[in-house]
Amino acid sequence: MLKYFKKYDLIDYLIFLYVFFLPFIKIGIVIIHYTFSISDFILIIILFRYLVYIYKKGINLFNINKSVRIFISLYGLFFISILMSTIWVKNINNAIAEVLAYLYAFGVIIAFTLYLFEKQEHGVFVVFMGFVYVSFVVAIFSLTGFLPIDIKKIFYDSTKYRFLMVKTSQLAMFLLISFGIYLISINYLMEKIRHNIILNILFPPLVTIAIFFTQSRTATFVSAIFLLYFYIRYMNLWNKKVFLFMFAFFLSLLIYFIIKPPDYIKRAISVFYAISKGEYIDNIRVIMFKRAIEIFIEHPFFGVGLGNFKGNYFTHEAHNTILALLSQTGMIGTIPFIIFVGWYFVTVVFKFTKNIYKRLDYLIIFGGLFVYHMEHYVLRERWNWVFFVYILFFSYLLYKGKIKIDKNN
């Protein structure tokens, strides 16, 4: 695969390395609650490069596609609105930490927008391979859970796999996004990687297993859906006999895990038992959701401020993106976010996407990530915003015919 990078220049490598080191956020300099990691240093170099590039080339940023400009503008409106919620906060340090995360997200949006605007299809491939390579590495290291040696302590928090992230929920979300990018992109990159056994056969199930090992119940459910969809959607990756064997093998493995789950995935697999009993949410989430709604009713306009729900009004964060925004930023922050997401969804799925199968791909991926966001508050994480920019450009390039969908898909 590295042969494809020979024709790429320094900025391509920087972007690739930024994506590749995203799961290494435990390694870095801690500022309040934020770790300044390897990827963050690389992002500064990328942004500096584009400042110089724009100055020398005299690029008019208004030449960027109108939809991309709207995307950036809507995010800017959202950022300003959540910033207003910090005026009356109780804990200013927590508020600053949250603001820095969303300010950082704006930097990610600008960097990747400029890069994909400059590189087009080549840039899409670089970002894609960054996610695929690092996710494959993360998946391989998840297998250290089987080893009865100290190396497991580096990558596991007790029985939960987190690689080199702070929280297991972060890793679960990152791997879901990587899987989503893989599913979205595979039918255009098919000709380039059709004969790559590692990607086509091992990547989807290995990433799914790594997600299981994080012990995230929601991510386990979503990844199982993604994997099932992958085998149904892309059965022509192999001949029918190979496909049936792989499908039967991993379906049997999943059933075995459900019937007799090992200790390191018992919590993750429990989601299937809960769903079979009609239980879709645990008691602690019910309590925190009720508390978040109460806080919103008490502070409907500006909320209690970013980062100020946990510790001041409840022991945990509101594990739901909308309720977290409602309780912390009120209507002033939540409405711009809903407008932003609504516009984004309609633009990608209905404006830029005409192929019914590709539209189904988007619906599956967005649906799965929506479920995860309704059970967790991980909106501030870096990879979310790389994903947003990537999918917007990918769908736009497909719409313009600059990316050709494989005729077999």
mmCIF file of C-alpha atoms in Angstrom:
data_model
loop_
_atom_site.group_PDB
_atom_site.id
_atom_site.type_symbol
_atom_site.label_atom_id
_atom_site.label_comp_id
_atom_site.label_asym_id
_atom_site.label_seq_id
_atom_site.Cartn_x
_atom_site.Cartn_y
_atom_site.Cartn_z
ATOM 1 C CA MET A 1 0.000 0.000 0.000
ATOM 2 C CA LEU A 2 2.840 2.406 0.691
ATOM 3 C CA LYS A 3 3.634 2.481 -3.022
ATOM 4 C CA TYR A 4 0.611 4.729 -3.486
ATOM 5 C CA PHE A 5 2.287 7.416 -1.380
ATOM 6 C CA LYS A 6 5.350 7.805 -3.594
ATOM 7 C CA LYS A 7 3.617 10.451 -5.690
ATOM 8 C CA TYR A 8 2.524 12.442 -2.636
ATOM 9 C CA ASP A 9 4.304 15.407 -1.070
ATOM 10 C CA LEU A 10 5.001 16.606 2.483
ATOM 11 C CA ILE A 11 1.469 17.819 3.232
ATOM 12 C CA ASP A 12 0.094 14.378 2.338
ATOM 13 C CA TYR A 13 2.426 12.741 4.836
ATOM 14 C CA LEU A 14 1.542 15.290 7.510
ATOM 15 C CA ILE A 15 -2.174 14.643 7.048
ATOM 16 C CA PHE A 16 -1.607 10.888 7.064
ATOM 17 C CA LEU A 17 0.463 11.113 10.260
ATOM 18 C CA TYR A 18 -2.098 13.379 11.919
ATOM 19 C CA VAL A 19 -4.806 10.755 11.363
ATOM 20 C CA PHE A 20 -2.490 7.869 12.220
ATOM 21 C CA PHE A 21 -1.574 9.311 15.635
ATOM 22 C CA LEU A 22 -5.125 10.247 16.645
ATOM 23 C CA PRO A 23 -5.538 7.192 18.944
ATOM 24 C CA PHE A 24 -2.279 8.069 20.751
ATOM 25 C CA ILE A 25 -3.820 10.937 22.735
ATOM 26 C CA LYS A 26 -2.657 9.565 26.080
ATOM 27 C CA ILE A 27 0.873 10.520 25.048
ATOM 28 C CA GLY A 28 1.424 14.262 25.306
ATOM 29 C CA ILE A 29 1.351 17.386 27.466
ATOM 30 C CA VAL A 30 -1.654 17.779 29.776
ATOM 31 C CA ILE A 31 -3.293 21.236 29.786
ATOM 32 C CA ILE A 32 -6.151 21.326 32.335
ATOM 33 C CA HIS A 33 -8.166 18.269 31.171
ATOM 34 C CA TYR A 34 -6.715 18.274 27.669
ATOM 35 C CA THR A 35 -3.664 16.339 26.474
ATOM 36 C CA PHE A 36 -1.653 18.075 23.759
ATOM 37 C CA SER A 37 -0.688 14.996 21.752
ATOM 38 C CA ILE A 38 1.477 14.101 18.745
ATOM 39 C CA SER A 39 -1.380 14.803 16.333
ATOM 40 C CA ASP A 40 -1.823 18.269 17.831
ATOM 41 C CA PHE A 41 1.794 19.220 17.105
ATOM 42 C CA ILE A 42 1.324 17.969 13.549
ATOM 43 C CA LEU A 43 -1.867 20.026 13.171
ATOM 44 C CA ILE A 44 0.039 23.205 14.073
ATOM 45 C CA ILE A 45 2.540 22.428 11.299
ATOM 46 C CA ILE A 46 -0.302 21.788 8.841
ATOM 47 C CA LEU A 47 -2.048 25.064 9.690
ATOM 48 C CA PHE A 48 1.239 26.993 9.460
ATOM 49 C CA ARG A 49 1.912 25.400 6.081
ATOM 50 C CA TYR A 50 -1.452 26.591 4.796
ATOM 51 C CA LEU A 51 -0.934 30.106 6.128
ATOM 52 C CA VAL A 52 2.286 30.283 4.112
ATOM 53 C CA TYR A 53 0.661 28.544 1.143
ATOM 54 C CA ILE A 54 -2.273 30.963 1.044
ATOM 55 C CA TYR A 55 0.052 33.961 1.416
ATOM 56 C CA LYS A 56 2.343 32.846 -1.419
ATOM 57 C CA LYS A 57 -0.327 31.527 -3.779
ATOM 58 C CA GLY A 58 -2.850 34.248 -3.060
ATOM 59 C CA ILE A 59 -5.646 31.689 -2.801
ATOM 60 C CA ASN A 60 -9.159 33.093 -2.553
ATOM 61 C CA LEU A 61 -10.889 30.979 0.087
ATOM 62 C CA PHE A 62 -14.270 32.020 -1.318
ATOM 63 C CA ASN A 63 -13.517 29.806 -4.319
ATOM 64 C CA ILE A 64 -14.181 26.831 -2.070
ATOM 65 C CA ASN A 65 -17.482 25.115 -2.803
ATOM 66 C CA LYS A 66 -20.524 26.970 -1.432
ATOM 67 C CA SER A 67 -21.658 23.973 0.626
ATOM 68 C CA VAL A 68 -18.274 23.796 2.328
ATOM 69 C CA ARG A 69 -18.470 27.517 3.150
ATOM 70 C CA ILE A 70 -21.917 26.976 4.651
ATOM 71 C CA PHE A 71 -20.543 24.033 6.646
ATOM 72 C CA ILE A 72 -17.773 26.195 8.130
ATOM 73 C CA SER A 73 -20.175 29.079 8.785
ATOM 74 C CA LEU A 74 -22.675 26.876 10.595
ATOM 75 C CA TYR A 75 -19.939 25.430 12.763
ATOM 76 C CA GLY A 76 -18.746 28.966 13.514
ATOM 77 C CA LEU A 77 -22.275 29.910 14.575
ATOM 78 C CA PHE A 78 -22.460 26.823 16.790
ATOM 79 C CA PHE A 79 -19.095 27.642 18.378
ATOM 80 C CA ILE A 80 -20.087 31.232 19.144
ATOM 81 C CA SER A 81 -23.379 30.079 20.644
ATOM 82 C CA ILE A 82 -21.772 27.553 23.010
ATOM 83 C CA LEU A 83 -19.174 30.160 23.956
ATOM 84 C CA MET A 84 -21.985 32.373 25.219
ATOM 85 C CA SER A 85 -22.990 29.662 27.695
ATOM 86 C CA THR A 86 -19.735 30.084 29.638
ATOM 87 C CA ILE A 87 -20.587 33.565 30.951
ATOM 88 C CA TRP A 88 -22.149 32.402 34.251
ATOM 89 C CA VAL A 89 -20.320 29.115 34.832
ATOM 90 C CA LYS A 90 -19.410 27.870 38.309
ATOM 91 C CA ASN A 91 -16.214 26.099 37.236
ATOM 92 C CA ILE A 92 -14.235 28.224 34.795
ATOM 93 C CA ASN A 93 -11.471 25.622 34.337
ATOM 94 C CA ASN A 94 -13.917 23.006 33.076
ATOM 95 C CA ALA A 95 -15.503 25.578 30.785
ATOM 96 C CA ILE A 96 -12.121 26.586 29.334
ATOM 97 C CA ALA A 97 -11.202 22.941 28.740
ATOM 98 C CA GLU A 98 -14.433 22.403 26.778
ATOM 99 C CA VAL A 99 -14.028 25.628 24.804
ATOM 100 C CA LEU A 100 -10.467 24.636 23.864
ATOM 101 C CA ALA A 101 -11.728 21.303 22.540
ATOM 102 C CA TYR A 102 -14.309 22.978 20.281
ATOM 103 C CA LEU A 103 -11.822 25.670 19.233
ATOM 104 C CA TYR A 104 -9.422 22.892 18.341
ATOM 105 C CA ALA A 105 -12.208 21.252 16.302
ATOM 106 C CA PHE A 106 -12.464 24.472 14.300
ATOM 107 C CA GLY A 107 -8.731 24.188 13.538
ATOM 108 C CA VAL A 108 -9.253 20.600 12.360
ATOM 109 C CA ILE A 109 -12.107 21.711 10.103
ATOM 110 C CA ILE A 110 -10.019 24.473 8.524
ATOM 111 C CA ALA A 111 -6.929 22.275 8.042
ATOM 112 C CA PHE A 112 -8.763 19.356 6.443
ATOM 113 C CA THR A 113 -10.998 21.617 4.359
ATOM 114 C CA LEU A 114 -7.969 23.353 2.848
ATOM 115 C CA TYR A 115 -6.202 20.039 2.327
ATOM 116 C CA LEU A 116 -9.098 18.267 0.605
ATOM 117 C CA PHE A 117 -9.865 21.413 -1.408
ATOM 118 C CA GLU A 118 -6.262 21.357 -2.627
ATOM 119 C CA LYS A 119 -5.807 17.608 -3.130
ATOM 120 C CA GLN A 120 -9.314 16.434 -4.042
ATOM 121 C CA GLU A 121 -9.411 12.662 -4.737
ATOM 122 C CA HIS A 122 -5.782 12.114 -3.736
ATOM 123 C CA GLY A 123 -6.462 13.780 -0.395
ATOM 124 C CA VAL A 124 -9.468 11.561 0.208
ATOM 125 C CA PHE A 125 -7.305 8.485 -0.339
ATOM 126 C CA VAL A 126 -4.626 9.723 2.101
ATOM 127 C CA VAL A 127 -7.172 10.365 4.872
ATOM 128 C CA PHE A 128 -8.841 7.023 4.187
ATOM 129 C CA MET A 129 -5.567 5.116 4.443
ATOM 130 C CA GLY A 130 -4.636 6.992 7.637
ATOM 131 C CA PHE A 131 -7.779 5.735 9.354
ATOM 132 C CA VAL A 132 -7.454 2.223 7.941
ATOM 133 C CA TYR A 133 -3.786 1.747 8.852
ATOM 134 C CA VAL A 134 -4.041 3.001 12.417
ATOM 135 C CA SER A 135 -7.308 1.147 13.069
ATOM 136 C CA PHE A 136 -5.684 -2.051 11.881
ATOM 137 C CA VAL A 137 -2.780 -1.423 14.288
ATOM 138 C CA VAL A 138 -5.219 -0.693 17.133
ATOM 139 C CA ALA A 139 -7.150 -3.869 16.322
ATOM 140 C CA ILE A 140 -3.988 -5.992 16.377
ATOM 141 C CA PHE A 141 -2.962 -4.630 19.789
ATOM 142 C CA SER A 142 -6.419 -5.463 21.150
ATOM 143 C CA LEU A 143 -5.370 -9.108 20.910
ATOM 144 C CA THR A 144 -2.886 -8.493 23.755
ATOM 145 C CA GLY A 145 -5.931 -9.112 25.946
ATOM 146 C CA PHE A 146 -5.266 -12.811 25.404
ATOM 147 C CA LEU A 147 -1.722 -12.528 26.736
ATOM 148 C CA PRO A 148 -1.101 -13.250 30.443
ATOM 149 C CA ILE A 149 1.781 -10.736 30.578
ATOM 150 C CA ASP A 150 2.280 -7.149 31.723
ATOM 151 C CA ILE A 151 1.980 -5.659 28.225
ATOM 152 C CA LYS A 152 -1.791 -5.947 28.624
ATOM 153 C CA LYS A 153 -1.670 -3.287 31.354
ATOM 154 C CA ILE A 154 -0.406 -0.738 28.815
ATOM 155 C CA PHE A 155 -3.399 -1.077 26.523
ATOM 156 C CA TYR A 156 -6.152 -2.238 28.887
ATOM 157 C CA ASP A 157 -7.960 -0.577 31.778
ATOM 158 C CA SER A 158 -8.761 -3.686 33.787
ATOM 159 C CA THR A 159 -10.779 -5.734 31.262
ATOM 160 C CA LYS A 160 -11.543 -2.777 28.975
ATOM 161 C CA TYR A 161 -9.417 -2.108 25.907
ATOM 162 C CA ARG A 162 -8.453 1.535 25.385
ATOM 163 C CA PHE A 163 -5.169 1.315 23.428
ATOM 164 C CA LEU A 164 -3.380 4.635 24.110
ATOM 165 C CA MET A 165 -6.488 6.694 24.741
ATOM 166 C CA VAL A 166 -7.717 8.087 28.038
ATOM 167 C CA LYS A 167 -11.182 6.522 27.942
ATOM 168 C CA THR A 168 -12.515 3.370 26.339
ATOM 169 C CA SER A 169 -15.495 5.319 24.957
ATOM 170 C CA GLN A 170 -13.051 7.455 22.958
ATOM 171 C CA LEU A 171 -11.491 4.403 21.346
ATOM 172 C CA ALA A 172 -14.865 2.824 20.636
ATOM 173 C CA MET A 173 -16.025 5.988 18.877
ATOM 174 C CA PHE A 174 -12.786 6.297 16.894
ATOM 175 C CA LEU A 175 -13.041 2.712 15.652
ATOM 176 C CA LEU A 176 -16.696 3.178 14.703
ATOM 177 C CA ILE A 177 -15.761 6.256 12.674
ATOM 178 C CA SER A 178 -12.903 4.355 11.008
ATOM 179 C CA PHE A 179 -15.272 1.516 10.144
ATOM 180 C CA GLY A 180 -17.771 4.051 8.826
ATOM 181 C CA ILE A 181 -15.168 5.722 6.619
ATOM 182 C CA TYR A 182 -14.140 2.288 5.338
ATOM 183 C CA LEU A 183 -17.735 1.349 4.472
ATOM 184 C CA ILE A 184 -18.415 4.697 2.803
ATOM 185 C CA SER A 185 -15.219 4.708 0.757
ATOM 186 C CA ILE A 186 -14.670 1.076 -0.183
ATOM 187 C CA ASN A 187 -16.722 1.077 -3.365
ATOM 188 C CA TYR A 188 -14.682 3.883 -4.887
ATOM 189 C CA LEU A 189 -11.325 2.526 -3.718
ATOM 190 C CA MET A 190 -12.238 -1.022 -4.686
ATOM 191 C CA GLU A 191 -9.979 -1.160 -7.719
ATOM 192 C CA LYS A 192 -6.984 0.017 -5.679
ATOM 193 C CA ILE A 193 -7.402 -2.439 -2.828
ATOM 194 C CA ARG A 194 -9.496 -5.239 -4.330
ATOM 195 C CA HIS A 195 -6.686 -7.764 -4.037
ATOM 196 C CA ASN A 196 -5.499 -6.694 -0.593
ATOM 197 C CA ILE A 197 -6.464 -9.628 1.626
ATOM 198 C CA ILE A 198 -5.661 -7.785 4.861
ATOM 199 C CA LEU A 199 -8.073 -4.961 4.075
ATOM 200 C CA ASN A 200 -10.874 -6.900 2.466
ATOM 201 C CA ILE A 201 -10.957 -9.928 4.735
ATOM 202 C CA LEU A 202 -9.319 -9.050 8.062
ATOM 203 C CA PHE A 203 -9.979 -5.328 8.597
ATOM 204 C CA PRO A 204 -13.775 -5.351 9.214
ATOM 205 C CA PRO A 205 -13.892 -8.308 11.649
ATOM 206 C CA LEU A 206 -10.684 -7.305 13.468
ATOM 207 C CA VAL A 207 -11.967 -3.775 14.060
ATOM 208 C CA THR A 208 -15.276 -5.203 15.248
ATOM 209 C CA ILE A 209 -13.484 -7.490 17.711
ATOM 210 C CA ALA A 210 -11.407 -4.547 18.985
ATOM 211 C CA ILE A 211 -14.640 -2.621 19.578
ATOM 212 C CA PHE A 212 -16.023 -5.601 21.496
ATOM 213 C CA PHE A 213 -12.907 -5.549 23.670
ATOM 214 C CA THR A 214 -13.519 -1.908 24.619
ATOM 215 C CA GLN A 215 -16.559 -3.297 26.469
ATOM 216 C CA SER A 216 -18.681 -0.448 25.099
ATOM 217 C CA ARG A 217 -22.178 -1.882 24.861
ATOM 218 C CA THR A 218 -23.503 0.699 22.410
ATOM 219 C CA ALA A 219 -20.425 0.487 20.173
ATOM 220 C CA THR A 220 -20.641 -3.317 20.220
ATOM 221 C CA PHE A 221 -24.217 -3.205 18.971
ATOM 222 C CA VAL A 222 -23.433 -0.617 16.263
ATOM 223 C CA SER A 223 -20.280 -2.417 15.092
ATOM 224 C CA ALA A 224 -22.191 -5.697 14.787
ATOM 225 C CA ILE A 225 -24.667 -3.900 12.505
ATOM 226 C CA PHE A 226 -21.790 -2.394 10.489
ATOM 227 C CA LEU A 227 -20.117 -5.789 10.088
ATOM 228 C CA LEU A 228 -23.327 -7.505 9.042
ATOM 229 C CA TYR A 229 -24.021 -4.723 6.547
ATOM 230 C CA PHE A 230 -20.476 -4.983 5.193
ATOM 231 C CA TYR A 231 -20.845 -8.707 4.432
ATOM 232 C CA ILE A 232 -24.210 -8.225 2.780
ATOM 233 C CA ARG A 233 -23.259 -5.089 0.827
ATOM 234 C CA TYR A 234 -19.850 -6.204 -0.405
ATOM 235 C CA MET A 235 -20.220 -9.950 -0.828
ATOM 236 C CA ASN A 236 -18.647 -9.607 -4.279
ATOM 237 C CA LEU A 237 -15.249 -8.846 -2.699
ATOM 238 C CA TRP A 238 -14.595 -12.586 -2.835
ATOM 239 C CA ASN A 239 -16.095 -15.524 -4.648
ATOM 240 C CA LYS A 240 -19.283 -16.891 -3.145
ATOM 241 C CA LYS A 241 -17.605 -19.786 -1.342
ATOM 242 C CA VAL A 242 -15.112 -17.505 0.416
ATOM 243 C CA PHE A 243 -17.862 -15.050 1.290
ATOM 244 C CA LEU A 244 -20.135 -17.729 2.744
ATOM 245 C CA PHE A 245 -17.267 -19.187 4.763
ATOM 246 C CA MET A 246 -16.251 -15.798 6.199
ATOM 247 C CA PHE A 247 -19.834 -14.809 6.931
ATOM 248 C CA ALA A 248 -20.633 -18.149 8.614
ATOM 249 C CA PHE A 249 -17.411 -18.090 10.622
ATOM 250 C CA PHE A 250 -17.870 -14.632 12.090
ATOM 251 C CA LEU A 251 -21.596 -15.118 12.630
ATOM 252 C CA SER A 252 -20.803 -18.321 14.549
ATOM 253 C CA LEU A 253 -18.139 -16.483 16.543
ATOM 254 C CA LEU A 254 -20.637 -13.755 17.430
ATOM 255 C CA ILE A 255 -23.265 -16.301 18.488
ATOM 256 C CA TYR A 256 -20.653 -18.121 20.577
ATOM 257 C CA PHE A 257 -19.677 -14.868 22.303
ATOM 258 C CA ILE A 258 -23.324 -14.159 23.073
ATOM 259 C CA ILE A 259 -23.998 -17.646 24.471
ATOM 260 C CA LYS A 260 -20.737 -18.035 26.375
ATOM 261 C CA PRO A 261 -18.968 -14.668 26.581
ATOM 262 C CA PRO A 262 -15.383 -14.508 27.917
ATOM 263 C CA ASP A 263 -14.756 -12.106 30.814
ATOM 264 C CA TYR A 264 -13.128 -9.498 28.596
ATOM 265 C CA ILE A 265 -16.314 -8.949 26.554
ATOM 266 C CA LYS A 266 -19.107 -9.873 28.989
ATOM 267 C CA ARG A 267 -20.138 -6.262 29.508
ATOM 268 C CA ALA A 268 -20.117 -5.563 25.767
ATOM 269 C CA ILE A 269 -22.149 -8.637 24.853
ATOM 270 C CA SER A 270 -24.703 -7.884 27.577
ATOM 271 C CA VAL A 271 -26.256 -5.333 25.218
ATOM 272 C CA PHE A 272 -27.738 -8.174 23.144
ATOM 273 C CA TYR A 273 -29.310 -9.749 26.226
ATOM 274 C CA ALA A 274 -30.748 -6.386 27.261
ATOM 275 C CA ILE A 275 -32.234 -5.717 23.813
ATOM 276 C CA SER A 276 -33.770 -9.194 23.715
ATOM 277 C CA LYS A 277 -35.567 -8.293 26.969
ATOM 278 C CA GLY A 278 -36.721 -4.930 25.643
ATOM 279 C CA GLU A 279 -34.202 -2.972 27.738
ATOM 280 C CA TYR A 280 -32.544 -0.223 25.695
ATOM 281 C CA ILE A 281 -31.082 1.946 28.445
ATOM 282 C CA ASP A 282 -29.598 1.308 31.895
ATOM 283 C CA ASN A 283 -30.819 2.842 35.151
ATOM 284 C CA ILE A 284 -27.863 5.198 35.667
ATOM 285 C CA ARG A 285 -28.496 6.769 32.276
ATOM 286 C CA VAL A 286 -32.176 7.228 33.108
ATOM 287 C CA ILE A 287 -31.153 9.112 36.254
ATOM 288 C CA MET A 288 -28.588 11.325 34.499
ATOM 289 C CA PHE A 289 -30.947 12.008 31.590
ATOM 290 C CA LYS A 290 -33.697 13.097 33.995
ATOM 291 C CA ARG A 291 -31.223 15.330 35.798
ATOM 292 C CA ALA A 292 -30.079 16.883 32.511
ATOM 293 C CA ILE A 293 -33.689 17.636 31.564
ATOM 294 C CA GLU A 294 -34.283 19.200 34.986
ATOM 295 C CA ILE A 295 -31.231 21.425 34.561
ATOM 296 C CA PHE A 296 -32.416 22.477 31.104
ATOM 297 C CA ILE A 297 -35.852 23.407 32.473
ATOM 298 C CA GLU A 298 -34.169 25.477 35.195
ATOM 299 C CA HIS A 299 -31.740 27.131 32.725
ATOM 300 C CA PRO A 300 -33.490 26.956 29.327
ATOM 301 C CA PHE A 301 -31.648 29.702 27.439
ATOM 302 C CA PHE A 302 -27.927 29.441 28.258
ATOM 303 C CA GLY A 303 -27.761 26.239 30.330
ATOM 304 C CA VAL A 304 -25.213 25.946 33.121
ATOM 305 C CA GLY A 305 -22.207 26.373 30.842
ATOM 306 C CA LEU A 306 -19.901 24.022 28.971
ATOM 307 C CA GLY A 307 -18.235 21.441 31.203
ATOM 308 C CA ASN A 308 -20.323 22.420 34.218
ATOM 309 C CA PHE A 309 -22.903 19.628 34.378
ATOM 310 C CA LYS A 310 -20.458 17.087 35.777
ATOM 311 C CA GLY A 311 -19.300 17.840 39.305
ATOM 312 C CA ASN A 312 -21.682 20.729 39.866
ATOM 313 C CA TYR A 313 -25.048 19.139 39.128
ATOM 314 C CA PHE A 314 -24.306 15.429 38.719
ATOM 315 C CA THR A 315 -21.484 12.969 39.340
ATOM 316 C CA HIS A 316 -21.148 12.078 35.632
ATOM 317 C CA GLU A 317 -21.508 13.773 32.281
ATOM 318 C CA ALA A 318 -24.859 13.508 30.572
ATOM 319 C CA HIS A 319 -24.167 10.514 28.331
ATOM 320 C CA ASN A 320 -26.208 11.931 25.485
ATOM 321 C CA THR A 321 -25.054 14.617 23.034
ATOM 322 C CA ILE A 322 -28.357 16.507 22.801
ATOM 323 C CA LEU A 323 -29.067 16.404 26.542
ATOM 324 C CA ALA A 324 -25.470 17.401 27.304
ATOM 325 C CA LEU A 325 -25.848 20.438 25.048
ATOM 326 C CA LEU A 326 -29.313 21.306 26.367
ATOM 327 C CA SER A 327 -28.200 21.178 30.006
ATOM 328 C CA GLN A 328 -24.893 22.970 29.448
ATOM 329 C CA THR A 329 -25.662 25.431 26.635
ATOM 330 C CA GLY A 330 -29.461 25.639 26.655
ATOM 331 C CA MET A 331 -31.420 26.517 23.537
ATOM 332 C CA ILE A 332 -28.808 29.097 22.516
ATOM 333 C CA GLY A 333 -26.278 26.310 21.899
ATOM 334 C CA THR A 334 -28.482 23.366 20.974
ATOM 335 C CA ILE A 335 -30.566 24.973 18.220
ATOM 336 C CA PRO A 336 -27.507 25.984 16.120
ATOM 337 C CA PHE A 337 -26.164 22.446 16.529
ATOM 338 C CA ILE A 338 -29.440 20.897 15.318
ATOM 339 C CA ILE A 339 -29.434 23.279 12.338
ATOM 340 C CA PHE A 340 -25.815 22.348 11.601
ATOM 341 C CA VAL A 341 -26.464 18.581 11.764
ATOM 342 C CA GLY A 342 -29.764 18.841 9.881
ATOM 343 C CA TRP A 343 -28.192 20.826 7.043
ATOM 344 C CA TYR A 344 -25.229 18.437 6.920
ATOM 345 C CA PHE A 345 -27.428 15.325 6.755
ATOM 346 C CA VAL A 346 -29.682 16.687 4.001
ATOM 347 C CA THR A 347 -26.718 17.963 1.974
ATOM 348 C CA VAL A 348 -24.717 14.733 2.085
ATOM 349 C CA VAL A 349 -27.532 12.188 1.838
ATOM 350 C CA PHE A 350 -30.008 13.940 -0.448
ATOM 351 C CA LYS A 351 -28.230 16.739 -2.318
ATOM 352 C CA PHE A 352 -24.870 15.167 -3.147
ATOM 353 C CA THR A 353 -25.957 11.514 -3.268
ATOM 354 C CA LYS A 354 -28.030 10.199 -6.153
ATOM 355 C CA ASN A 355 -27.014 6.530 -6.089
ATOM 356 C CA ILE A 356 -29.545 4.644 -3.958
ATOM 357 C CA TYR A 357 -26.961 2.154 -2.663
ATOM 358 C CA LYS A 358 -24.539 4.896 -1.661
ATOM 359 C CA ARG A 359 -27.406 6.705 0.066
ATOM 360 C CA LEU A 360 -28.103 3.518 2.006
ATOM 361 C CA ASP A 361 -24.426 3.434 3.021
ATOM 362 C CA TYR A 362 -24.742 6.916 4.490
ATOM 363 C CA LEU A 363 -27.983 6.105 6.277
ATOM 364 C CA ILE A 364 -26.452 3.016 7.906
ATOM 365 C CA ILE A 365 -23.312 4.858 9.012
ATOM 366 C CA PHE A 366 -25.071 8.016 10.194
ATOM 367 C CA GLY A 367 -27.736 5.928 11.923
ATOM 368 C CA GLY A 368 -25.139 3.913 13.812
ATOM 369 C CA LEU A 369 -23.183 6.998 14.888
ATOM 370 C CA PHE A 370 -26.425 8.709 15.920
ATOM 371 C CA VAL A 371 -27.185 5.787 18.243
ATOM 372 C CA TYR A 372 -23.731 6.114 19.781
ATOM 373 C CA HIS A 373 -24.115 9.868 20.299
ATOM 374 C CA MET A 374 -27.442 9.291 22.020
ATOM 375 C CA GLU A 375 -25.692 7.089 24.585
ATOM 376 C CA HIS A 376 -22.473 9.106 24.923
ATOM 377 C CA TYR A 377 -21.231 12.686 24.838
ATOM 378 C CA VAL A 378 -18.142 12.536 22.614
ATOM 379 C CA LEU A 379 -18.848 15.419 20.249
ATOM 380 C CA ARG A 380 -15.701 17.338 21.219
ATOM 381 C CA GLU A 381 -13.321 14.571 20.128
ATOM 382 C CA ARG A 382 -10.937 15.374 17.261
ATOM 383 C CA TRP A 383 -11.862 12.494 14.965
ATOM 384 C CA ASN A 384 -15.524 13.514 14.793
ATOM 385 C CA TRP A 385 -14.584 16.654 12.893
ATOM 386 C CA VAL A 386 -12.157 14.916 10.551
ATOM 387 C CA PHE A 387 -15.029 12.548 9.771
ATOM 388 C CA PHE A 388 -17.447 15.429 9.111
ATOM 389 C CA VAL A 389 -15.074 17.140 6.669
ATOM 390 C CA TYR A 390 -14.057 13.884 4.979
ATOM 391 C CA ILE A 391 -17.622 12.726 4.323
ATOM 392 C CA LEU A 392 -18.694 16.162 3.074
ATOM 393 C CA PHE A 393 -15.840 16.295 0.540
ATOM 394 C CA PHE A 394 -16.201 12.644 -0.406
ATOM 395 C CA SER A 395 -19.905 13.039 -1.182
ATOM 396 C CA TYR A 396 -19.262 16.296 -3.057
ATOM 397 C CA LEU A 397 -16.543 14.731 -5.228
ATOM 398 C CA LEU A 398 -18.849 11.805 -6.005
ATOM 399 C CA TYR A 399 -21.586 14.274 -6.920
ATOM 400 C CA LYS A 400 -19.251 16.113 -9.290
ATOM 401 C CA GLY A 401 -18.038 12.864 -10.851
ATOM 402 C CA LYS A 402 -14.440 13.392 -9.675
ATOM 403 C CA ILE A 403 -14.607 10.088 -7.832
ATOM 404 C CA LYS A 404 -15.871 7.131 -9.812
ATOM 405 C CA ILE A 405 -17.895 4.471 -8.052
ATOM 406 C CA ASP A 406 -16.806 0.955 -8.904
ATOM 407 C CA LYS A 407 -19.179 -0.356 -11.569
ATOM 408 C CA ASN A 408 -19.651 -3.575 -9.588
ATOM 409 C CA ASN A 409 -21.066 -1.676 -6.599
#
